mmCIF file with all atom_site columns, C-alpha atoms in Angstrom:
data_model
loop_
_atom_site.group_PDB
_atom_site.id
_atom_site.type_symbol
_atom_site.label_atom_id
_atom_site.label_alt_id
_atom_site.label_comp_id
_atom_site.label_asym_id
_atom_site.label_entity_id
_atom_site.label_seq_id
_atom_site.pdbx_PDB_ins_code
_atom_site.Cartn_x
_atom_site.Cartn_y
_atom_site.Cartn_z
_atom_site.occupancy
_atom_site.B_iso_or_equiv
_atom_site.pdbx_formal_charge
_atom_site.auth_seq_id
_atom_site.auth_comp_id
_atom_site.auth_asym_id
_atom_site.auth_atom_id
_atom_site.pdbx_PDB_model_num
ATOM 1   C CA . UNK A 1 1   ? -17.094 4.297   -11.958 1.00 0.00 ? 37  UNK A CA 1
ATOM 2   C CA . UNK A 1 2   ? -13.880 2.272   -11.742 1.00 0.00 ? 38  UNK A CA 1
ATOM 3   C CA . UNK A 1 3   ? -11.305 2.452   -14.523 1.00 0.00 ? 39  UNK A CA 1
ATOM 4   C CA . UNK A 1 4   ? -11.450 -0.173  -17.261 1.00 0.00 ? 40  UNK A CA 1
ATOM 5   C CA . UNK A 1 5   ? -9.224  -3.221  -16.886 1.00 0.00 ? 41  UNK A CA 1
ATOM 6   C CA . UNK A 1 6   ? -7.858  -4.476  -20.203 1.00 0.00 ? 42  UNK A CA 1
ATOM 7   C CA . UNK A 1 7   ? -6.011  -7.774  -20.499 1.00 0.00 ? 43  UNK A CA 1
ATOM 8   C CA . UNK A 1 8   ? -3.858  -8.183  -23.622 1.00 0.00 ? 44  UNK A CA 1
ATOM 9   C CA . UNK A 1 9   ? -6.245  -6.245  -25.829 1.00 0.00 ? 45  UNK A CA 1
ATOM 10  C CA . UNK A 1 10  ? -9.437  -7.803  -24.472 1.00 0.00 ? 46  UNK A CA 1
ATOM 11  C CA . UNK A 1 11  ? -11.615 -6.345  -21.759 1.00 0.00 ? 47  UNK A CA 1
ATOM 12  C CA . UNK A 1 12  ? -10.858 -7.625  -18.298 1.00 0.00 ? 48  UNK A CA 1
ATOM 13  C CA . UNK A 1 13  ? -13.120 -8.961  -15.591 1.00 0.00 ? 49  UNK A CA 1
ATOM 14  C CA . UNK A 1 14  ? -15.843 -6.797  -14.145 1.00 0.00 ? 50  UNK A CA 1
ATOM 15  C CA . UNK A 1 15  ? -14.889 -4.977  -10.962 1.00 0.00 ? 51  UNK A CA 1
ATOM 16  C CA . UNK A 1 16  ? -16.414 -5.845  -7.625  1.00 0.00 ? 52  UNK A CA 1
ATOM 17  C CA . UNK A 1 17  ? -17.259 -3.033  -5.248  1.00 0.00 ? 53  UNK A CA 1
ATOM 18  C CA . UNK A 1 18  ? -15.470 -3.348  -1.923  1.00 0.00 ? 54  UNK A CA 1
ATOM 19  C CA . UNK A 1 19  ? -16.440 0.020   -0.453  1.00 0.00 ? 55  UNK A CA 1
ATOM 20  C CA . UNK A 1 20  ? -17.782 3.229   -1.955  1.00 0.00 ? 56  UNK A CA 1
ATOM 21  C CA . UNK A 1 21  ? -17.077 6.615   -0.403  1.00 0.00 ? 57  UNK A CA 1
ATOM 22  C CA . UNK A 1 22  ? -16.483 5.157   3.026   1.00 0.00 ? 58  UNK A CA 1
ATOM 23  C CA . UNK A 1 23  ? -12.950 6.344   3.753   1.00 0.00 ? 59  UNK A CA 1
ATOM 24  C CA . UNK A 1 24  ? -11.978 9.897   2.924   1.00 0.00 ? 60  UNK A CA 1
ATOM 25  C CA . UNK A 1 25  ? -14.100 10.005  -0.202  1.00 0.00 ? 61  UNK A CA 1
ATOM 26  C CA . UNK A 1 26  ? -12.238 7.073   -1.773  1.00 0.00 ? 62  UNK A CA 1
ATOM 27  C CA . UNK A 1 27  ? -13.939 4.222   -3.580  1.00 0.00 ? 63  UNK A CA 1
ATOM 28  C CA . UNK A 1 28  ? -12.412 0.741   -3.370  1.00 0.00 ? 64  UNK A CA 1
ATOM 29  C CA . UNK A 1 29  ? -12.739 -1.826  -6.140  1.00 0.00 ? 65  UNK A CA 1
ATOM 30  C CA . UNK A 1 30  ? -11.355 -5.298  -6.670  1.00 0.00 ? 66  UNK A CA 1
ATOM 31  C CA . UNK A 1 31  ? -10.619 -6.989  -9.988  1.00 0.00 ? 67  UNK A CA 1
ATOM 32  C CA . UNK A 1 32  ? -10.165 -10.768 -9.898  1.00 0.00 ? 68  UNK A CA 1
ATOM 33  C CA . UNK A 1 33  ? -7.657  -11.555 -12.622 1.00 0.00 ? 69  UNK A CA 1
ATOM 34  C CA . UNK A 1 34  ? -6.544  -15.089 -13.500 1.00 0.00 ? 70  UNK A CA 1
ATOM 35  C CA . UNK A 1 35  ? -3.342  -15.450 -15.504 1.00 0.00 ? 71  UNK A CA 1
ATOM 36  C CA . UNK A 1 36  ? -1.066  -18.285 -16.553 1.00 0.00 ? 72  UNK A CA 1
ATOM 37  C CA . UNK A 1 37  ? 2.718   -18.604 -16.558 1.00 0.00 ? 73  UNK A CA 1
ATOM 38  C CA . UNK A 1 38  ? 4.528   -16.188 -18.836 1.00 0.00 ? 74  UNK A CA 1
ATOM 39  C CA . UNK A 1 39  ? 3.940   -12.531 -19.563 1.00 0.00 ? 75  UNK A CA 1
ATOM 40  C CA . UNK A 1 40  ? 0.497   -11.013 -19.241 1.00 0.00 ? 76  UNK A CA 1
ATOM 41  C CA . UNK A 1 41  ? 0.074   -7.415  -20.324 1.00 0.00 ? 77  UNK A CA 1
ATOM 42  C CA . UNK A 1 42  ? -2.775  -5.537  -18.753 1.00 0.00 ? 78  UNK A CA 1
ATOM 43  C CA . UNK A 1 43  ? -3.929  -1.985  -18.382 1.00 0.00 ? 79  UNK A CA 1
ATOM 44  C CA . UNK A 1 44  ? -5.921  -0.140  -15.775 1.00 0.00 ? 80  UNK A CA 1
ATOM 45  C CA . UNK A 1 45  ? -7.179  3.208   -16.948 1.00 0.00 ? 81  UNK A CA 1
ATOM 46  C CA . UNK A 1 46  ? -4.236  4.815   -18.775 1.00 0.00 ? 82  UNK A CA 1
ATOM 47  C CA . UNK A 1 47  ? -1.598  2.678   -17.032 1.00 0.00 ? 83  UNK A CA 1
ATOM 48  C CA . UNK A 1 48  ? -0.096  -0.416  -18.635 1.00 0.00 ? 84  UNK A CA 1
ATOM 49  C CA . UNK A 1 49  ? 1.770   -3.199  -16.831 1.00 0.00 ? 85  UNK A CA 1
ATOM 50  C CA . UNK A 1 50  ? 3.374   -6.536  -17.562 1.00 0.00 ? 86  UNK A CA 1
ATOM 51  C CA . UNK A 1 51  ? 2.889   -9.256  -15.007 1.00 0.00 ? 87  UNK A CA 1
ATOM 52  C CA . UNK A 1 52  ? 5.409   -12.082 -15.403 1.00 0.00 ? 88  UNK A CA 1
ATOM 53  C CA . UNK A 1 53  ? 4.566   -15.375 -13.744 1.00 0.00 ? 89  UNK A CA 1
ATOM 54  C CA . UNK A 1 54  ? 7.195   -18.127 -13.770 1.00 0.00 ? 90  UNK A CA 1
ATOM 55  C CA . UNK A 1 55  ? 6.392   -21.643 -14.930 1.00 0.00 ? 91  UNK A CA 1
ATOM 56  C CA . UNK A 1 56  ? 6.197   -24.233 -12.123 1.00 0.00 ? 92  UNK A CA 1
ATOM 57  C CA . UNK A 1 57  ? 9.725   -25.516 -12.855 1.00 0.00 ? 93  UNK A CA 1
ATOM 58  C CA . UNK A 1 58  ? 11.340  -22.066 -13.270 1.00 0.00 ? 94  UNK A CA 1
ATOM 59  C CA . UNK A 1 59  ? 13.602  -20.528 -10.664 1.00 0.00 ? 95  UNK A CA 1
ATOM 60  C CA . UNK A 1 60  ? 11.914  -17.915 -8.504  1.00 0.00 ? 96  UNK A CA 1
ATOM 61  C CA . UNK A 1 61  ? 13.231  -14.453 -7.821  1.00 0.00 ? 97  UNK A CA 1
ATOM 62  C CA . UNK A 1 62  ? 11.717  -13.482 -4.466  1.00 0.00 ? 98  UNK A CA 1
ATOM 63  C CA . UNK A 1 63  ? 11.989  -10.062 -2.821  1.00 0.00 ? 99  UNK A CA 1
ATOM 64  C CA . UNK A 1 64  ? 11.132  -9.250  0.786   1.00 0.00 ? 100 UNK A CA 1
ATOM 65  C CA . UNK A 1 65  ? 10.366  -5.685  1.845   1.00 0.00 ? 101 UNK A CA 1
ATOM 66  C CA . UNK A 1 66  ? 9.769   -4.284  5.303   1.00 0.00 ? 102 UNK A CA 1
ATOM 67  C CA . UNK A 1 67  ? 9.906   -1.139  7.357   1.00 0.00 ? 103 UNK A CA 1
ATOM 68  C CA . UNK A 1 68  ? 9.462   1.518   4.700   1.00 0.00 ? 104 UNK A CA 1
ATOM 69  C CA . UNK A 1 69  ? 9.459   4.830   6.489   1.00 0.00 ? 105 UNK A CA 1
ATOM 70  C CA . UNK A 1 70  ? 10.127  6.361   9.850   1.00 0.00 ? 106 UNK A CA 1
ATOM 71  C CA . UNK A 1 71  ? 8.071   7.506   12.786  1.00 0.00 ? 107 UNK A CA 1
ATOM 72  C CA . UNK A 1 72  ? 8.206   11.281  12.336  1.00 0.00 ? 108 UNK A CA 1
ATOM 73  C CA . UNK A 1 73  ? 8.699   13.428  9.244   1.00 0.00 ? 109 UNK A CA 1
ATOM 74  C CA . UNK A 1 74  ? 8.281   10.461  6.921   1.00 0.00 ? 110 UNK A CA 1
ATOM 75  C CA . UNK A 1 75  ? 6.815   12.385  3.992   1.00 0.00 ? 111 UNK A CA 1
ATOM 76  C CA . UNK A 1 76  ? 8.847   15.540  4.535   1.00 0.00 ? 112 UNK A CA 1
ATOM 77  C CA . UNK A 1 77  ? 12.068  13.953  3.289   1.00 0.00 ? 113 UNK A CA 1
ATOM 78  C CA . UNK A 1 78  ? 13.555  14.941  -0.094  1.00 0.00 ? 114 UNK A CA 1
ATOM 79  C CA . UNK A 1 79  ? 12.217  13.305  -3.250  1.00 0.00 ? 115 UNK A CA 1
ATOM 80  C CA . UNK A 1 80  ? 13.584  9.815   -3.674  1.00 0.00 ? 116 UNK A CA 1
ATOM 81  C CA . UNK A 1 81  ? 14.951  9.435   -0.136  1.00 0.00 ? 117 UNK A CA 1
ATOM 82  C CA . UNK A 1 82  ? 11.861  7.767   1.307   1.00 0.00 ? 118 UNK A CA 1
ATOM 83  C CA . UNK A 1 83  ? 11.630  5.326   -1.580  1.00 0.00 ? 119 UNK A CA 1
ATOM 84  C CA . UNK A 1 84  ? 15.347  4.727   -2.159  1.00 0.00 ? 120 UNK A CA 1
ATOM 85  C CA . UNK A 1 85  ? 15.083  0.982   -1.575  1.00 0.00 ? 121 UNK A CA 1
ATOM 86  C CA . UNK A 1 86  ? 11.891  0.737   -3.655  1.00 0.00 ? 122 UNK A CA 1
ATOM 87  C CA . UNK A 1 87  ? 13.673  2.536   -6.509  1.00 0.00 ? 123 UNK A CA 1
ATOM 88  C CA . UNK A 1 88  ? 16.555  0.085   -6.242  1.00 0.00 ? 124 UNK A CA 1
ATOM 89  C CA . UNK A 1 89  ? 14.182  -2.887  -6.240  1.00 0.00 ? 125 UNK A CA 1
ATOM 90  C CA . UNK A 1 90  ? 12.236  -1.491  -9.215  1.00 0.00 ? 126 UNK A CA 1
ATOM 91  C CA . UNK A 1 91  ? 15.500  -1.138  -11.169 1.00 0.00 ? 127 UNK A CA 1
ATOM 92  C CA . UNK A 1 92  ? 16.387  -4.734  -10.318 1.00 0.00 ? 128 UNK A CA 1
ATOM 93  C CA . UNK A 1 93  ? 12.905  -5.864  -11.428 1.00 0.00 ? 129 UNK A CA 1
ATOM 94  C CA . UNK A 1 94  ? 13.317  -3.984  -14.741 1.00 0.00 ? 130 UNK A CA 1
ATOM 95  C CA . UNK A 1 95  ? 16.512  -5.974  -15.452 1.00 0.00 ? 131 UNK A CA 1
ATOM 96  C CA . UNK A 1 96  ? 15.320  -9.358  -14.179 1.00 0.00 ? 132 UNK A CA 1
ATOM 97  C CA . UNK A 1 97  ? 11.619  -9.698  -13.314 1.00 0.00 ? 133 UNK A CA 1
ATOM 98  C CA . UNK A 1 98  ? 10.778  -10.652 -9.763  1.00 0.00 ? 134 UNK A CA 1
ATOM 99  C CA . UNK A 1 99  ? 8.498   -13.659 -9.226  1.00 0.00 ? 135 UNK A CA 1
ATOM 100 C CA . UNK A 1 100 ? 7.122   -12.802 -5.809  1.00 0.00 ? 136 UNK A CA 1
ATOM 101 C CA . UNK A 1 101 ? 7.063   -9.796  -3.485  1.00 0.00 ? 137 UNK A CA 1
ATOM 102 C CA . UNK A 1 102 ? 6.610   -10.580 0.207   1.00 0.00 ? 138 UNK A CA 1
ATOM 103 C CA . UNK A 1 103 ? 5.766   -7.622  2.409   1.00 0.00 ? 139 UNK A CA 1
ATOM 104 C CA . UNK A 1 104 ? 6.447   -7.739  6.127   1.00 0.00 ? 140 UNK A CA 1
ATOM 105 C CA . UNK A 1 105 ? 6.954   -5.100  8.751   1.00 0.00 ? 141 UNK A CA 1
ATOM 106 C CA . UNK A 1 106 ? 5.656   -1.577  8.584   1.00 0.00 ? 142 UNK A CA 1
ATOM 107 C CA . UNK A 1 107 ? 5.096   0.060   5.227   1.00 0.00 ? 143 UNK A CA 1
ATOM 108 C CA . UNK A 1 108 ? 3.609   3.040   7.013   1.00 0.00 ? 144 UNK A CA 1
ATOM 109 C CA . UNK A 1 109 ? 4.261   4.188   10.536  1.00 0.00 ? 145 UNK A CA 1
ATOM 110 C CA . UNK A 1 110 ? 1.447   5.111   12.851  1.00 0.00 ? 146 UNK A CA 1
ATOM 111 C CA . UNK A 1 111 ? 3.040   7.440   15.374  1.00 0.00 ? 147 UNK A CA 1
ATOM 112 C CA . UNK A 1 112 ? 1.534   10.493  13.659  1.00 0.00 ? 148 UNK A CA 1
ATOM 113 C CA . UNK A 1 113 ? -1.936  9.046   14.230  1.00 0.00 ? 149 UNK A CA 1
ATOM 114 C CA . UNK A 1 114 ? -1.587  9.718   17.947  1.00 0.00 ? 150 UNK A CA 1
ATOM 115 C CA . UNK A 1 115 ? -1.667  13.439  17.155  1.00 0.00 ? 151 UNK A CA 1
ATOM 116 C CA . UNK A 1 116 ? -4.730  13.168  14.902  1.00 0.00 ? 152 UNK A CA 1
ATOM 117 C CA . UNK A 1 117 ? -7.285  13.741  17.651  1.00 0.00 ? 153 UNK A CA 1
ATOM 118 C CA . UNK A 1 118 ? -7.164  14.951  21.292  1.00 0.00 ? 154 UNK A CA 1
ATOM 119 C CA . UNK A 1 119 ? -8.643  11.638  22.533  1.00 0.00 ? 155 UNK A CA 1
ATOM 120 C CA . UNK A 1 120 ? -5.760  9.745   20.921  1.00 0.00 ? 156 UNK A CA 1
ATOM 121 C CA . UNK A 1 121 ? -3.205  12.077  22.469  1.00 0.00 ? 157 UNK A CA 1
ATOM 122 C CA . UNK A 1 122 ? -4.791  11.595  25.913  1.00 0.00 ? 158 UNK A CA 1
ATOM 123 C CA . UNK A 1 123 ? -4.722  7.811   25.427  1.00 0.00 ? 159 UNK A CA 1
ATOM 124 C CA . UNK A 1 124 ? -1.033  7.911   24.453  1.00 0.00 ? 160 UNK A CA 1
ATOM 125 C CA . UNK A 1 125 ? -0.170  10.024  27.512  1.00 0.00 ? 161 UNK A CA 1
ATOM 126 C CA . UNK A 1 126 ? -2.101  7.814   29.952  1.00 0.00 ? 162 UNK A CA 1
ATOM 127 C CA . UNK A 1 127 ? -0.271  5.175   32.004  1.00 0.00 ? 163 UNK A CA 1
ATOM 128 C CA . UNK A 1 128 ? -0.411  1.745   30.294  1.00 0.00 ? 164 UNK A CA 1
ATOM 129 C CA . UNK A 1 129 ? -2.837  0.291   32.888  1.00 0.00 ? 165 UNK A CA 1
ATOM 130 C CA . UNK A 1 130 ? -5.322  3.107   32.328  1.00 0.00 ? 166 UNK A CA 1
ATOM 131 C CA . UNK A 1 131 ? -5.297  2.770   28.518  1.00 0.00 ? 167 UNK A CA 1
ATOM 132 C CA . UNK A 1 132 ? -7.454  -0.356  28.658  1.00 0.00 ? 168 UNK A CA 1
ATOM 133 C CA . UNK A 1 133 ? -10.204 1.662   30.333  1.00 0.00 ? 169 UNK A CA 1
ATOM 134 C CA . UNK A 1 134 ? -10.281 4.382   27.675  1.00 0.00 ? 170 UNK A CA 1
ATOM 135 C CA . UNK A 1 135 ? -12.828 3.738   24.930  1.00 0.00 ? 171 UNK A CA 1
ATOM 136 C CA . UNK A 1 136 ? -12.213 5.053   21.442  1.00 0.00 ? 172 UNK A CA 1
ATOM 137 C CA . UNK A 1 137 ? -14.725 7.658   20.345  1.00 0.00 ? 173 UNK A CA 1
ATOM 138 C CA . UNK A 1 138 ? -16.137 7.538   16.817  1.00 0.00 ? 174 UNK A CA 1
ATOM 139 C CA . UNK A 1 139 ? -14.386 10.860  16.127  1.00 0.00 ? 175 UNK A CA 1
ATOM 140 C CA . UNK A 1 140 ? -11.021 9.463   17.242  1.00 0.00 ? 176 UNK A CA 1
ATOM 141 C CA . UNK A 1 141 ? -11.531 6.334   15.143  1.00 0.00 ? 177 UNK A CA 1
ATOM 142 C CA . UNK A 1 142 ? -12.375 8.465   12.101  1.00 0.00 ? 178 UNK A CA 1
ATOM 143 C CA . UNK A 1 143 ? -9.289  10.624  12.672  1.00 0.00 ? 179 UNK A CA 1
ATOM 144 C CA . UNK A 1 144 ? -6.897  7.676   12.974  1.00 0.00 ? 180 UNK A CA 1
ATOM 145 C CA . UNK A 1 145 ? -8.470  5.990   9.932   1.00 0.00 ? 181 UNK A CA 1
ATOM 146 C CA . UNK A 1 146 ? -7.968  9.167   7.904   1.00 0.00 ? 182 UNK A CA 1
ATOM 147 C CA . UNK A 1 147 ? -4.294  9.372   8.933   1.00 0.00 ? 183 UNK A CA 1
ATOM 148 C CA . UNK A 1 148 ? -3.576  5.758   8.014   1.00 0.00 ? 184 UNK A CA 1
ATOM 149 C CA . UNK A 1 149 ? -5.484  5.970   4.735   1.00 0.00 ? 185 UNK A CA 1
ATOM 150 C CA . UNK A 1 150 ? -3.652  9.154   3.729   1.00 0.00 ? 186 UNK A CA 1
ATOM 151 C CA . UNK A 1 151 ? -0.262  7.633   4.560   1.00 0.00 ? 187 UNK A CA 1
ATOM 152 C CA . UNK A 1 152 ? -1.048  4.382   2.730   1.00 0.00 ? 188 UNK A CA 1
ATOM 153 C CA . UNK A 1 153 ? -2.338  6.138   -0.408  1.00 0.00 ? 189 UNK A CA 1
ATOM 154 C CA . UNK A 1 154 ? 0.692   8.444   -0.468  1.00 0.00 ? 190 UNK A CA 1
ATOM 155 C CA . UNK A 1 155 ? 2.995   5.438   -0.111  1.00 0.00 ? 191 UNK A CA 1
ATOM 156 C CA . UNK A 1 156 ? 1.484   3.257   -2.823  1.00 0.00 ? 192 UNK A CA 1
ATOM 157 C CA . UNK A 1 157 ? 1.188   6.136   -5.306  1.00 0.00 ? 193 UNK A CA 1
ATOM 158 C CA . UNK A 1 158 ? 4.959   6.451   -5.420  1.00 0.00 ? 194 UNK A CA 1
ATOM 159 C CA . UNK A 1 159 ? 5.884   5.350   -8.962  1.00 0.00 ? 195 UNK A CA 1
ATOM 160 C CA . UNK A 1 160 ? 8.358   2.645   -7.927  1.00 0.00 ? 196 UNK A CA 1
ATOM 161 C CA . UNK A 1 161 ? 6.047   1.211   -5.256  1.00 0.00 ? 197 UNK A CA 1
ATOM 162 C CA . UNK A 1 162 ? 3.015   1.300   -7.580  1.00 0.00 ? 198 UNK A CA 1
ATOM 163 C CA . UNK A 1 163 ? 4.909   -0.407  -10.393 1.00 0.00 ? 199 UNK A CA 1
ATOM 164 C CA . UNK A 1 164 ? 6.174   -3.244  -8.217  1.00 0.00 ? 200 UNK A CA 1
ATOM 165 C CA . UNK A 1 165 ? 2.771   -3.838  -6.647  1.00 0.00 ? 201 UNK A CA 1
ATOM 166 C CA . UNK A 1 166 ? 1.162   -3.873  -10.108 1.00 0.00 ? 202 UNK A CA 1
ATOM 167 C CA . UNK A 1 167 ? 3.712   -6.188  -11.725 1.00 0.00 ? 203 UNK A CA 1
ATOM 168 C CA . UNK A 1 168 ? 4.885   -8.588  -9.025  1.00 0.00 ? 204 UNK A CA 1
ATOM 169 C CA . UNK A 1 169 ? 2.539   -11.015 -7.276  1.00 0.00 ? 205 UNK A CA 1
#
């Protein structure tokens, strides 16, 4: 079952199932939450967040993030190094709430996926013209999906990333 969503002391909207146990044993749920300008406090499970939406005539504080990571050894770096810019942005948000977070560029890098299955490695080593003739096998697709899902989950579970995604539209 999904965690409870609480909105300012009341129960939140019912969750909608997106996918159950389809990717690496993870379940995916969506909560449609409508809020108005100002502060809205909400909780998901044991976590609590404040979402601040500006009024239509308020100034906006917009942040743009891109290219979080590197091709090889991304998650082997020391604690805090990978998320240094996210930590900085989270500190800025704590002092003056952001109104909007725009994400562009890579938040995860896919180079490691080419090593996830022998078929993917063969595709990567083939000349560019021959790659169009190589069909993806279901096993290769499952392997690359698992790599991307693992990298995405590890990225968004970082405390600074999770907080910003939970509190900034």
